[in-house]
Amino acid sequence: MRIETVLENRINALQDSTVKEAMRYSLMAGGKRIRPNLLYTIVKGYGLDEACADDFACAIEMIHTYSLIHDDLPAMDNDDLRRGRPTCHKQFDEATAILAGDGLLTYAFQVASHANCPSDKIVRCIQVLSEMAGSNGMVLGQDLDMHENLHSDWEYVRKVHKYKTGCLLSAPLMMGAILASKEASVVEEWHQIGIALGLAFQIQDDILDVELTSEEFGKSNSDEKNDKKTSVSLLTKAKAEKLMMELYDSVEQKVTSFDDFQASEFIEMIEKLKNRRK
């Protein structure tokens, strides 16, 4: 997979340290690589060479991995298992895990700033990354998630999913459109597609969380332990499954409506997501 080589090259460029090893441990632990591969799929759908997206694909995966490291910490979800093996703070220690997350987040923007494309596109892509990952994006979603016990309605949980999951799935779609020189209105359409995709993905996670053991799922089933409200607990499993499929279908319909975008590979990726079991 292209992204694996890119990530390996970027992480190898760092000075050796315990923090580097913790960064590598979490970053190179596998995973579905959905976000970078979404970016590659968008640029190819617009007829571009995927090489133009390498550094941004690397950056988005680093940011995603940092978010997982911090999400697993004792102060947050206090999880023991991620991607089928011990979480970063379990493998190393809590302080090292915090630094590994900080390192990945910071390094992501360093890598993105060296992307091989015009400077105006670099700036716009970094703006998208920082907005979708920051305090009006994923970080906001994490904050809302931490206070979820004060709320019990689906609309609140939907808002958590919009920011915590949807924003970081929107970022590669938006960056792909920027690299393809699309106007702001088209970039915003991709943003909304990413929000719908994120909600479908998170509902699917909620369903898998009750269907699979932590070993089968590859991460801790912490929602019940932490008494978290989910789409399954609030809507019922049947209604959650129906909504998930409606959202995935809406994403496919919207993407196929773009006249200048070759959607076949993107649709193939969405179909694989629909059928995932981890």
mmCIF file of C-alpha atoms in Angstrom:
data_model
loop_
_atom_site.group_PDB
_atom_site.id
_atom_site.type_symbol
_atom_site.label_atom_id
_atom_site.label_comp_id
_atom_site.label_asym_id
_atom_site.label_seq_id
_atom_site.Cartn_x
_atom_site.Cartn_y
_atom_site.Cartn_z
ATOM 1 C CA MET A 1 0.000 0.000 0.000
ATOM 2 C CA ARG A 2 1.435 3.369 -1.042
ATOM 3 C CA ILE A 3 0.712 5.114 2.266
ATOM 4 C CA GLU A 4 2.754 2.559 4.231
ATOM 5 C CA THR A 5 5.920 3.431 2.317
ATOM 6 C CA VAL A 6 5.296 7.165 2.677
ATOM 7 C CA LEU A 7 4.704 6.879 6.432
ATOM 8 C CA GLU A 8 7.781 4.683 6.900
ATOM 9 C CA ASN A 9 9.973 7.193 5.072
ATOM 10 C CA ARG A 10 8.686 10.144 7.084
ATOM 11 C CA ILE A 11 8.971 8.471 10.492
ATOM 12 C CA ASN A 12 12.500 7.228 9.658
ATOM 13 C CA ALA A 13 13.585 10.841 9.147
ATOM 14 C CA LEU A 14 13.189 11.597 12.869
ATOM 15 C CA GLN A 15 16.017 11.341 15.386
ATOM 16 C CA ASP A 16 16.021 8.156 17.420
ATOM 17 C CA SER A 17 14.294 8.439 20.796
ATOM 18 C CA THR A 18 11.765 6.664 22.979
ATOM 19 C CA VAL A 19 9.117 9.074 21.701
ATOM 20 C CA LYS A 20 9.991 8.194 18.094
ATOM 21 C CA GLU A 21 9.554 4.510 18.899
ATOM 22 C CA ALA A 22 6.164 5.210 20.512
ATOM 23 C CA MET A 23 5.153 7.273 17.487
ATOM 24 C CA ARG A 24 6.228 4.456 15.191
ATOM 25 C CA TYR A 25 4.507 1.833 17.364
ATOM 26 C CA SER A 26 1.122 3.499 16.964
ATOM 27 C CA LEU A 27 1.544 4.925 13.459
ATOM 28 C CA MET A 28 2.779 1.705 11.851
ATOM 29 C CA ALA A 29 0.385 -0.620 13.674
ATOM 30 C CA GLY A 30 -1.698 -1.145 10.563
ATOM 31 C CA GLY A 31 -5.250 0.074 10.677
ATOM 32 C CA LYS A 32 -7.581 0.642 7.776
ATOM 33 C CA ARG A 33 -5.804 3.795 6.495
ATOM 34 C CA ILE A 34 -9.194 5.125 5.444
ATOM 35 C CA ARG A 35 -8.318 8.818 5.517
ATOM 36 C CA PRO A 36 -5.150 8.761 3.398
ATOM 37 C CA ASN A 37 -6.728 6.333 0.944
ATOM 38 C CA LEU A 38 -9.775 8.577 0.631
ATOM 39 C CA LEU A 39 -7.424 11.395 -0.330
ATOM 40 C CA TYR A 40 -5.662 9.250 -2.927
ATOM 41 C CA THR A 41 -9.037 8.172 -4.311
ATOM 42 C CA ILE A 42 -10.211 11.780 -4.689
ATOM 43 C CA VAL A 43 -7.115 13.005 -6.517
ATOM 44 C CA LYS A 44 -7.177 9.997 -8.838
ATOM 45 C CA GLY A 45 -10.890 10.532 -9.434
ATOM 46 C CA TYR A 46 -10.036 14.024 -10.623
ATOM 47 C CA GLY A 47 -7.305 12.659 -12.925
ATOM 48 C CA LEU A 48 -4.270 13.698 -10.853
ATOM 49 C CA ASP A 49 -1.161 11.686 -10.025
ATOM 50 C CA GLU A 50 -1.555 10.422 -6.457
ATOM 51 C CA ALA A 51 2.045 11.459 -5.703
ATOM 52 C CA CYS A 52 0.811 15.035 -5.262
ATOM 53 C CA ALA A 53 -1.130 13.871 -2.196
ATOM 54 C CA ASP A 54 1.621 11.887 -0.442
ATOM 55 C CA ASP A 55 2.563 14.421 2.233
ATOM 56 C CA PHE A 56 -1.030 15.364 2.979
ATOM 57 C CA ALA A 57 -2.008 11.696 3.164
ATOM 58 C CA CYS A 58 0.820 11.158 5.618
ATOM 59 C CA ALA A 59 -0.213 14.199 7.660
ATOM 60 C CA ILE A 60 -3.853 13.143 7.978
ATOM 61 C CA GLU A 61 -2.853 9.654 9.134
ATOM 62 C CA MET A 62 -0.462 11.118 11.701
ATOM 63 C CA ILE A 63 -3.207 13.368 13.033
ATOM 64 C CA HIS A 64 -5.643 10.462 13.165
ATOM 65 C CA THR A 65 -3.110 8.314 15.024
ATOM 66 C CA TYR A 66 -2.358 11.068 17.531
ATOM 67 C CA SER A 67 -6.085 11.357 18.214
ATOM 68 C CA LEU A 68 -6.309 7.624 18.908
ATOM 69 C CA ILE A 69 -3.333 7.695 21.285
ATOM 70 C CA HIS A 70 -4.869 10.521 23.298
ATOM 71 C CA ASP A 71 -8.395 9.079 23.125
ATOM 72 C CA ASP A 72 -7.108 5.843 24.703
ATOM 73 C CA LEU A 73 -5.426 7.588 27.646
ATOM 74 C CA PRO A 74 -6.665 6.989 31.225
ATOM 75 C CA ALA A 75 -7.970 10.569 31.355
ATOM 76 C CA MET A 76 -10.192 9.888 28.333
ATOM 77 C CA ASP A 77 -11.501 6.413 27.422
ATOM 78 C CA ASN A 78 -8.864 4.471 29.383
ATOM 79 C CA ASP A 79 -8.600 1.719 26.764
ATOM 80 C CA ASP A 80 -6.152 -1.173 26.750
ATOM 81 C CA LEU A 81 -6.401 -2.376 23.143
ATOM 82 C CA ARG A 82 -6.017 -0.576 19.815
ATOM 83 C CA ARG A 83 -5.502 -2.083 16.359
ATOM 84 C CA GLY A 84 -5.265 -5.513 17.922
ATOM 85 C CA ARG A 85 -2.472 -4.771 20.379
ATOM 86 C CA PRO A 86 -1.814 -2.816 23.603
ATOM 87 C CA THR A 87 -2.535 0.903 23.432
ATOM 88 C CA CYS A 88 0.439 3.266 23.378
ATOM 89 C CA HIS A 89 0.285 4.149 27.074
ATOM 90 C CA LYS A 90 0.102 0.448 27.959
ATOM 91 C CA GLN A 91 3.043 -0.486 25.744
ATOM 92 C CA PHE A 92 5.189 2.447 26.937
ATOM 93 C CA ASP A 93 3.814 4.707 29.679
ATOM 94 C CA GLU A 94 1.347 7.558 29.954
ATOM 95 C CA ALA A 95 3.884 10.388 29.643
ATOM 96 C CA THR A 96 5.495 8.826 26.563
ATOM 97 C CA ALA A 97 2.071 8.310 24.969
ATOM 98 C CA ILE A 98 1.168 11.958 25.495
ATOM 99 C CA LEU A 99 4.448 13.044 23.915
ATOM 100 C CA ALA A 100 3.984 10.587 21.031
ATOM 101 C CA GLY A 101 0.588 12.112 20.284
ATOM 102 C CA ASP A 102 2.005 15.624 20.524
ATOM 103 C CA GLY A 103 4.886 14.623 18.270
ATOM 104 C CA LEU A 104 2.639 13.139 15.587
ATOM 105 C CA LEU A 105 0.322 16.165 15.580
ATOM 106 C CA THR A 106 3.206 18.626 15.253
ATOM 107 C CA TYR A 107 5.127 16.553 12.722
ATOM 108 C CA ALA A 108 2.001 16.233 10.588
ATOM 109 C CA PHE A 109 2.055 19.944 9.807
ATOM 110 C CA GLN A 110 5.807 19.927 9.189
ATOM 111 C CA VAL A 111 5.348 17.139 6.652
ATOM 112 C CA ALA A 112 2.357 18.849 5.020
ATOM 113 C CA SER A 113 4.284 22.099 4.661
ATOM 114 C CA HIS A 114 6.828 20.332 2.414
ATOM 115 C CA ALA A 115 4.236 18.941 -0.010
ATOM 116 C CA ASN A 116 5.222 18.977 -3.680
ATOM 117 C CA CYS A 117 2.534 21.338 -4.968
ATOM 118 C CA PRO A 118 1.957 25.092 -5.359
ATOM 119 C CA SER A 119 2.293 27.086 -2.141
ATOM 120 C CA ASP A 120 -1.284 28.418 -2.263
ATOM 121 C CA LYS A 121 -2.621 24.859 -2.275
ATOM 122 C CA ILE A 122 -0.321 23.903 0.591
ATOM 123 C CA VAL A 123 -1.688 26.790 2.634
ATOM 124 C CA ARG A 124 -5.314 25.908 1.858
ATOM 125 C CA CYS A 125 -4.783 22.233 2.681
ATOM 126 C CA ILE A 126 -3.075 23.103 5.967
ATOM 127 C CA GLN A 127 -5.989 25.405 6.780
ATOM 128 C CA VAL A 128 -8.387 22.503 6.202
ATOM 129 C CA LEU A 129 -6.264 20.138 8.297
ATOM 130 C CA SER A 130 -6.037 22.548 11.218
ATOM 131 C CA GLU A 131 -9.738 23.420 11.121
ATOM 132 C CA MET A 132 -10.977 19.839 10.809
ATOM 133 C CA ALA A 133 -8.584 18.568 13.505
ATOM 134 C CA GLY A 134 -8.780 21.525 15.884
ATOM 135 C CA SER A 135 -11.045 23.132 18.437
ATOM 136 C CA ASN A 136 -13.818 23.701 15.868
ATOM 137 C CA GLY A 137 -13.437 20.138 14.571
ATOM 138 C CA MET A 138 -12.218 16.855 16.022
ATOM 139 C CA VAL A 139 -11.059 18.377 19.321
ATOM 140 C CA LEU A 140 -14.533 19.868 19.776
ATOM 141 C CA GLY A 141 -16.003 16.421 19.153
ATOM 142 C CA GLN A 142 -13.697 14.919 21.784
ATOM 143 C CA ASP A 143 -14.746 17.605 24.264
ATOM 144 C CA LEU A 144 -18.430 16.954 23.577
ATOM 145 C CA ASP A 145 -17.797 13.233 23.942
ATOM 146 C CA MET A 146 -16.246 13.713 27.380
ATOM 147 C CA HIS A 147 -19.411 15.462 28.587
ATOM 148 C CA GLU A 148 -21.841 13.064 26.938
ATOM 149 C CA ASN A 149 -22.938 11.636 30.300
ATOM 150 C CA LEU A 150 -24.816 14.906 30.895
ATOM 151 C CA HIS A 151 -26.968 14.295 27.804
ATOM 152 C CA SER A 152 -29.110 11.394 26.686
ATOM 153 C CA ASP A 153 -30.555 12.322 23.293
ATOM 154 C CA TRP A 154 -29.605 11.201 19.811
ATOM 155 C CA GLU A 155 -29.098 14.731 18.459
ATOM 156 C CA TYR A 156 -26.320 15.338 20.982
ATOM 157 C CA VAL A 157 -24.628 12.039 20.104
ATOM 158 C CA ARG A 158 -25.030 12.870 16.409
ATOM 159 C CA LYS A 159 -23.231 16.169 17.067
ATOM 160 C CA VAL A 160 -20.399 14.304 18.796
ATOM 161 C CA HIS A 161 -20.024 12.061 15.747
ATOM 162 C CA LYS A 162 -20.151 15.018 13.351
ATOM 163 C CA TYR A 163 -17.107 16.635 14.905
ATOM 164 C CA LYS A 164 -15.174 13.734 16.428
ATOM 165 C CA THR A 165 -15.396 11.438 13.395
ATOM 166 C CA GLY A 166 -16.896 13.388 10.492
ATOM 167 C CA CYS A 167 -14.449 16.261 10.432
ATOM 168 C CA LEU A 168 -11.359 14.111 10.062
ATOM 169 C CA LEU A 169 -13.069 12.104 7.315
ATOM 170 C CA SER A 170 -14.022 15.357 5.556
ATOM 171 C CA ALA A 171 -10.445 16.651 5.555
ATOM 172 C CA PRO A 172 -9.022 14.284 2.889
ATOM 173 C CA LEU A 173 -12.042 14.829 0.648
ATOM 174 C CA MET A 174 -11.687 18.599 0.911
ATOM 175 C CA MET A 175 -7.922 18.500 0.375
ATOM 176 C CA GLY A 176 -8.381 16.319 -2.686
ATOM 177 C CA ALA A 177 -10.738 18.888 -4.175
ATOM 178 C CA ILE A 178 -8.280 21.681 -3.371
ATOM 179 C CA LEU A 179 -5.429 19.812 -5.074
ATOM 180 C CA ALA A 180 -7.722 19.434 -8.095
ATOM 181 C CA SER A 181 -8.228 23.232 -8.167
ATOM 182 C CA LYS A 182 -11.950 23.066 -7.389
ATOM 183 C CA GLU A 183 -13.747 26.182 -6.211
ATOM 184 C CA ALA A 184 -14.771 26.726 -2.602
ATOM 185 C CA SER A 185 -18.367 25.608 -3.174
ATOM 186 C CA VAL A 186 -17.216 22.201 -4.409
ATOM 187 C CA VAL A 187 -14.796 21.868 -1.488
ATOM 188 C CA GLU A 188 -17.744 22.526 0.827
ATOM 189 C CA GLU A 189 -19.801 19.846 -0.914
ATOM 190 C CA TRP A 190 -17.015 17.374 -0.176
ATOM 191 C CA HIS A 191 -17.028 18.616 3.410
ATOM 192 C CA GLN A 192 -20.700 17.685 3.769
ATOM 193 C CA ILE A 193 -20.098 14.314 2.100
ATOM 194 C CA GLY A 194 -17.409 13.652 4.705
ATOM 195 C CA ILE A 195 -19.762 14.541 7.561
ATOM 196 C CA ALA A 196 -22.354 12.049 6.269
ATOM 197 C CA LEU A 197 -19.647 9.437 5.772
ATOM 198 C CA GLY A 198 -18.366 10.011 9.291
ATOM 199 C CA LEU A 199 -21.805 9.547 10.814
ATOM 200 C CA ALA A 200 -22.357 6.324 8.857
ATOM 201 C CA PHE A 201 -18.921 5.066 9.896
ATOM 202 C CA GLN A 202 -19.479 5.836 13.574
ATOM 203 C CA ILE A 203 -22.931 4.248 13.632
ATOM 204 C CA GLN A 204 -21.315 1.177 12.094
ATOM 205 C CA ASP A 205 -18.688 1.225 14.861
ATOM 206 C CA ASP A 206 -21.493 1.340 17.445
ATOM 207 C CA ILE A 207 -23.106 -1.701 15.831
ATOM 208 C CA LEU A 208 -19.851 -3.641 15.633
ATOM 209 C CA ASP A 209 -19.107 -2.705 19.240
ATOM 210 C CA VAL A 210 -22.105 -4.769 20.391
ATOM 211 C CA GLU A 211 -21.699 -7.555 17.823
ATOM 212 C CA LEU A 212 -18.001 -8.359 18.249
ATOM 213 C CA THR A 213 -15.605 -9.091 21.073
ATOM 214 C CA SER A 214 -12.710 -6.694 21.602
ATOM 215 C CA GLU A 215 -10.364 -9.269 20.032
ATOM 216 C CA GLU A 216 -12.565 -9.538 16.926
ATOM 217 C CA PHE A 217 -13.028 -5.767 16.724
ATOM 218 C CA GLY A 218 -9.334 -5.027 17.252
ATOM 219 C CA LYS A 219 -9.934 -2.437 19.985
ATOM 220 C CA SER A 220 -11.503 -2.196 23.404
ATOM 221 C CA ASN A 221 -15.295 -2.274 23.665
ATOM 222 C CA SER A 222 -15.294 0.679 26.056
ATOM 223 C CA ASP A 223 -18.673 2.290 25.380
ATOM 224 C CA GLU A 224 -20.593 0.034 27.748
ATOM 225 C CA LYS A 225 -17.834 0.189 30.367
ATOM 226 C CA ASN A 226 -17.924 3.991 30.270
ATOM 227 C CA ASP A 227 -21.756 4.066 30.127
ATOM 228 C CA LYS A 228 -21.663 5.954 26.838
ATOM 229 C CA LYS A 229 -24.759 6.640 24.796
ATOM 230 C CA THR A 230 -24.519 5.279 21.251
ATOM 231 C CA SER A 231 -26.687 5.089 18.156
ATOM 232 C CA VAL A 232 -27.567 1.505 19.120
ATOM 233 C CA SER A 233 -28.554 2.308 22.697
ATOM 234 C CA LEU A 234 -30.572 5.366 21.655
ATOM 235 C CA LEU A 235 -32.126 4.245 18.350
ATOM 236 C CA THR A 236 -32.138 0.417 18.620
ATOM 237 C CA LYS A 237 -29.828 -1.706 16.506
ATOM 238 C CA ALA A 238 -32.350 -2.088 13.662
ATOM 239 C CA LYS A 239 -32.904 1.655 13.304
ATOM 240 C CA ALA A 240 -29.189 2.332 13.571
ATOM 241 C CA GLU A 241 -28.475 -0.134 10.750
ATOM 242 C CA LYS A 242 -31.161 1.460 8.576
ATOM 243 C CA LEU A 243 -29.759 4.954 9.150
ATOM 244 C CA MET A 244 -26.219 3.760 8.467
ATOM 245 C CA MET A 245 -27.197 2.324 5.085
ATOM 246 C CA GLU A 246 -29.176 5.448 4.173
ATOM 247 C CA LEU A 247 -26.132 7.606 4.922
ATOM 248 C CA TYR A 248 -23.742 5.412 2.944
ATOM 249 C CA ASP A 249 -26.200 5.426 0.014
ATOM 250 C CA SER A 250 -26.512 9.225 0.168
ATOM 251 C CA VAL A 251 -22.725 9.538 -0.012
ATOM 252 C CA GLU A 252 -22.574 7.335 -3.102
ATOM 253 C CA GLN A 253 -25.428 9.205 -4.795
ATOM 254 C CA LYS A 254 -23.849 12.595 -4.167
ATOM 255 C CA VAL A 255 -20.414 11.580 -5.396
ATOM 256 C CA THR A 256 -21.761 10.036 -8.609
ATOM 257 C CA SER A 257 -23.542 13.324 -9.347
ATOM 258 C CA PHE A 258 -20.251 15.167 -9.963
ATOM 259 C CA ASP A 259 -19.808 15.470 -13.725
ATOM 260 C CA ASP A 260 -16.028 15.853 -13.651
ATOM 261 C CA PHE A 261 -15.229 13.143 -11.094
ATOM 262 C CA GLN A 262 -14.590 9.479 -11.905
ATOM 263 C CA ALA A 263 -16.371 7.907 -8.941
ATOM 264 C CA SER A 264 -15.867 4.166 -9.491
ATOM 265 C CA GLU A 265 -12.882 3.727 -7.160
ATOM 266 C CA PHE A 266 -14.495 5.892 -4.494
ATOM 267 C CA ILE A 267 -17.703 3.843 -4.678
ATOM 268 C CA GLU A 268 -15.679 0.645 -4.424
ATOM 269 C CA MET A 269 -14.082 1.968 -1.249
ATOM 270 C CA ILE A 270 -17.456 2.882 0.248
ATOM 271 C CA GLU A 271 -18.786 -0.578 -0.530
ATOM 272 C CA LYS A 272 -15.838 -2.102 1.323
ATOM 273 C CA LEU A 273 -16.540 0.150 4.296
ATOM 274 C CA LYS A 274 -20.178 -0.974 4.325
ATOM 275 C CA ASN A 275 -19.067 -4.580 4.687
ATOM 276 C CA ARG A 276 -16.218 -4.133 7.176
ATOM 277 C CA ARG A 277 -16.120 -6.156 10.375
ATOM 278 C CA LYS A 278 -13.533 -4.129 12.280
#
